Short mmCIF file of C-alpha atoms in Angstrom, two decimals:
data_model
loop_
_atom_site.label_atom_id
_atom_site.label_comp_id
_atom_site.label_asym_id
_atom_site.label_seq_id
_atom_site.Cartn_x
_atom_site.Cartn_y
_atom_site.Cartn_z
CA MET J 1 0.25 0.25 -0.21
CA LYS J 2 3.01 2.50 0.94
CA LYS J 3 4.50 1.13 -2.98
CA GLN J 4 1.25 2.48 -4.44
CA THR J 5 0.51 6.14 -2.27
CA ASP J 6 4.98 6.99 -3.28
CA HIS J 7 3.73 5.97 -7.10
CA LEU J 8 1.06 8.76 -6.03
CA GLU J 9 2.81 11.37 -4.96
CA GLY J 10 5.60 10.71 -7.56
CA LEU J 11 2.89 10.69 -10.01
CA LEU J 12 0.70 14.02 -8.65
CA ALA J 13 4.64 15.68 -8.25
CA LEU J 14 4.79 15.28 -12.32
CA LEU J 15 1.39 15.68 -12.76
CA LEU J 16 2.21 19.74 -11.18
CA PHE J 17 5.52 19.62 -12.94
CA GLY J 18 4.09 19.21 -16.75
CA VAL J 19 1.09 22.09 -14.90
CA PHE J 20 4.05 24.76 -14.53
CA ALA J 21 6.41 23.69 -17.93
CA VAL J 22 2.69 24.90 -19.75
CA CYS J 23 2.25 27.16 -17.66
CA LEU J 24 5.57 28.69 -18.45
CA LEU J 25 6.18 27.85 -21.88
CA ILE J 26 2.59 29.80 -22.72
CA VAL J 27 4.34 32.66 -20.77
CA LEU J 28 7.53 32.85 -23.25
CA LEU J 29 5.79 32.29 -26.17
CA THR J 30 3.22 35.47 -25.72
CA GLY J 31 6.69 37.37 -24.01
CA ALA J 32 8.21 36.70 -27.27
CA ASN J 33 5.58 37.63 -29.87
CA SER J 34 4.92 40.81 -27.84
CA TYR J 35 8.63 41.10 -28.42
CA GLN J 36 9.04 40.28 -32.12
CA SER J 37 5.47 42.81 -32.51
CA LEU J 38 7.04 45.92 -30.71
CA THR J 39 10.29 45.30 -32.22
CA GLN J 40 8.36 44.97 -35.58
CA ARG J 41 6.76 48.17 -34.51
CA ASP J 42 9.83 50.27 -33.65
CA ARG J 43 12.09 49.45 -36.48
CA ALA J 44 8.52 50.73 -39.00
CA ALA J 45 9.77 53.96 -36.57
CA ALA J 46 13.53 53.89 -37.86
CA ASP J 47 12.70 53.65 -41.21
CA ARG J 48 10.77 56.67 -41.14
CA ARG J 49 12.56 58.44 -39.12
CA THR J 50 15.33 57.79 -41.09
CA CYS J 51 14.34 58.46 -44.22
CA THR J 52 12.55 61.65 -43.93
CA GLN J 53 15.88 62.95 -42.42
CA TYR J 54 17.62 61.63 -45.09
CA LEU J 55 15.70 64.02 -47.10
CA ALA J 56 15.20 66.85 -45.09
CA THR J 57 18.97 66.43 -44.33
CA ARG J 58 20.00 66.55 -48.44
CA VAL J 59 17.62 69.46 -49.48
CA HIS J 60 19.08 71.84 -46.21
CA GLN J 61 22.21 70.76 -47.00
CA SER J 62 21.76 72.56 -50.50
CA ASP J 63 18.72 75.62 -50.32
CA ALA J 64 20.83 77.90 -52.14
CA GLN J 65 19.33 80.00 -55.00
CA GLY J 66 18.23 77.61 -57.63
CA GLY J 67 19.77 74.89 -55.92
CA VAL J 68 16.92 72.69 -55.43
CA GLY J 69 13.51 71.28 -56.58
CA SER J 70 12.00 68.26 -58.74
CA GLY J 71 12.53 66.74 -61.76
CA ARG J 72 12.46 63.43 -63.39
CA PHE J 73 15.37 60.98 -63.04
CA GLY J 74 14.86 57.67 -65.68
CA ASP J 75 10.91 57.10 -65.74
CA GLY J 76 9.98 58.56 -62.13
CA GLU J 77 9.75 61.92 -60.52
CA ALA J 78 13.54 62.90 -58.51
CA LEU J 79 14.49 65.19 -56.39
CA ALA J 80 17.30 67.55 -58.36
CA ILE J 81 20.07 69.35 -56.19
CA THR J 82 22.58 71.21 -58.80
CA GLU J 83 25.89 73.13 -57.39
CA GLN J 84 28.11 74.93 -59.63
CA ILE J 85 31.47 74.09 -59.33
CA GLY J 86 33.84 75.97 -60.85
CA ASP J 87 33.25 75.68 -64.99
CA GLN J 88 31.08 73.03 -64.63
CA GLU J 89 27.60 72.23 -63.52
CA TYR J 90 26.50 69.17 -61.37
CA VAL J 91 23.60 67.67 -60.30
CA THR J 92 22.81 65.24 -57.41
CA TRP J 93 19.47 63.39 -57.98
CA VAL J 94 18.29 61.70 -55.15
CA TYR J 95 14.82 59.15 -56.52
CA ALA J 96 13.88 56.22 -56.04
CA HIS J 97 14.26 53.07 -57.99
CA GLU J 98 13.78 49.27 -57.70
CA GLY J 99 13.18 48.82 -54.41
CA TRP J 100 15.56 50.88 -53.25
CA LEU J 101 15.77 55.41 -52.26
CA MET J 102 18.67 55.73 -54.88
CA GLU J 103 21.56 58.86 -55.01
CA LEU J 104 23.80 59.89 -58.03
CA PHE J 105 26.14 62.33 -58.16
CA CYS J 106 27.39 63.46 -61.34
CA ALA J 107 27.92 65.88 -64.00
CA ALA J 108 24.12 67.88 -64.90
CA ASP J 109 24.77 67.31 -68.75
CA ALA J 110 25.69 63.49 -68.22
CA ASP J 111 24.48 60.34 -70.03
CA LEU J 112 23.90 58.75 -67.61
CA SER J 113 20.82 55.54 -65.94
CA PRO J 114 18.81 54.89 -62.92
CA SER J 115 20.58 51.87 -62.19
CA ASP J 116 23.77 53.93 -62.03
CA GLY J 117 22.94 55.78 -58.75
CA GLU J 118 23.81 54.12 -54.57
CA ARG J 119 21.42 52.33 -52.37
CA ILE J 120 20.49 54.43 -49.66
CA MET J 121 18.01 52.09 -47.79
CA ALA J 122 15.00 50.21 -49.16
CA LEU J 123 11.67 52.34 -50.80
CA HIS J 124 8.84 51.42 -52.52
CA GLY J 125 8.16 54.60 -53.65
CA LEU J 126 9.25 58.45 -53.64
CA SER J 127 6.97 61.94 -55.75
CA VAL J 128 8.85 64.92 -55.27
CA ARG J 129 6.16 68.19 -56.36
CA GLU J 130 7.13 72.08 -55.77
CA GLU J 131 5.04 74.89 -55.62
CA ASP J 132 4.99 78.38 -54.73
CA GLY J 133 8.79 77.39 -52.29
CA LEU J 134 7.43 74.82 -50.34
CA LEU J 135 8.46 70.55 -52.09
CA THR J 136 6.18 68.24 -50.77
CA LEU J 137 8.22 64.77 -50.99
CA ALA J 138 6.35 61.81 -50.49
CA VAL J 139 7.49 58.74 -49.68
CA THR J 140 6.44 55.45 -49.72
CA LEU J 141 8.27 53.16 -47.81
CA GLU J 142 6.19 49.35 -48.13
CA GLU J 143 3.97 48.32 -50.85
CA GLY J 144 0.23 49.04 -49.47
CA ASP J 145 1.98 51.89 -47.07
CA GLU J 146 0.10 55.19 -46.82
CA PRO J 147 2.90 57.89 -48.41
CA ILE J 148 4.59 59.51 -46.37
CA GLU J 149 4.24 63.69 -46.68
CA LEU J 150 7.40 65.23 -46.33
CA ARG J 151 6.73 69.05 -46.43
CA LEU J 152 9.99 71.35 -46.44
CA SER J 153 10.47 75.28 -46.96
CA LEU J 154 13.47 75.94 -49.36
CA ARG J 155 14.55 79.28 -47.37
CA SER J 156 16.94 80.28 -49.96
CA GLY J 157 14.02 81.97 -52.17
CA GLU J 158 13.12 84.88 -52.64
CA GLY J 159 11.71 86.86 -49.47
CA ALA J 160 13.97 84.61 -47.91
CA GLY J 161 15.91 85.42 -44.84
CA SER J 162 19.76 85.50 -43.57
#
């Protein structure tokens, strides 16, 4: 009879350990899923900030009279940053191409294609509009996402303060 009680106590302890292990596993899986969703959300927010800050910095660094504007490069819209170095005019194109935000610095009269640029970061689309000294950039990070609009005032235009 003592032997049967020992087996029953051992079985009860094993069952209690099993219930504890299952509860622990459920808590760990729930925590891992929560951590993964928070990490994805933070990564997406960081990508948005990085992309918009990159574009704003490029515009503000080059904001000279007639130096920043919109244009077409390849098949799409692009940010065009022009500068005069000596007798030669150069342009920096910032554009979206094959899922990437790209940048290409070249002579204004160079015959280059969008694939010649440097990859900056993953990007689905870029739209550039300029009207009345206001540059509007719409960035789409992933297909199906809502575009992120960035409106920048070109300070070097007429009436801009120093």
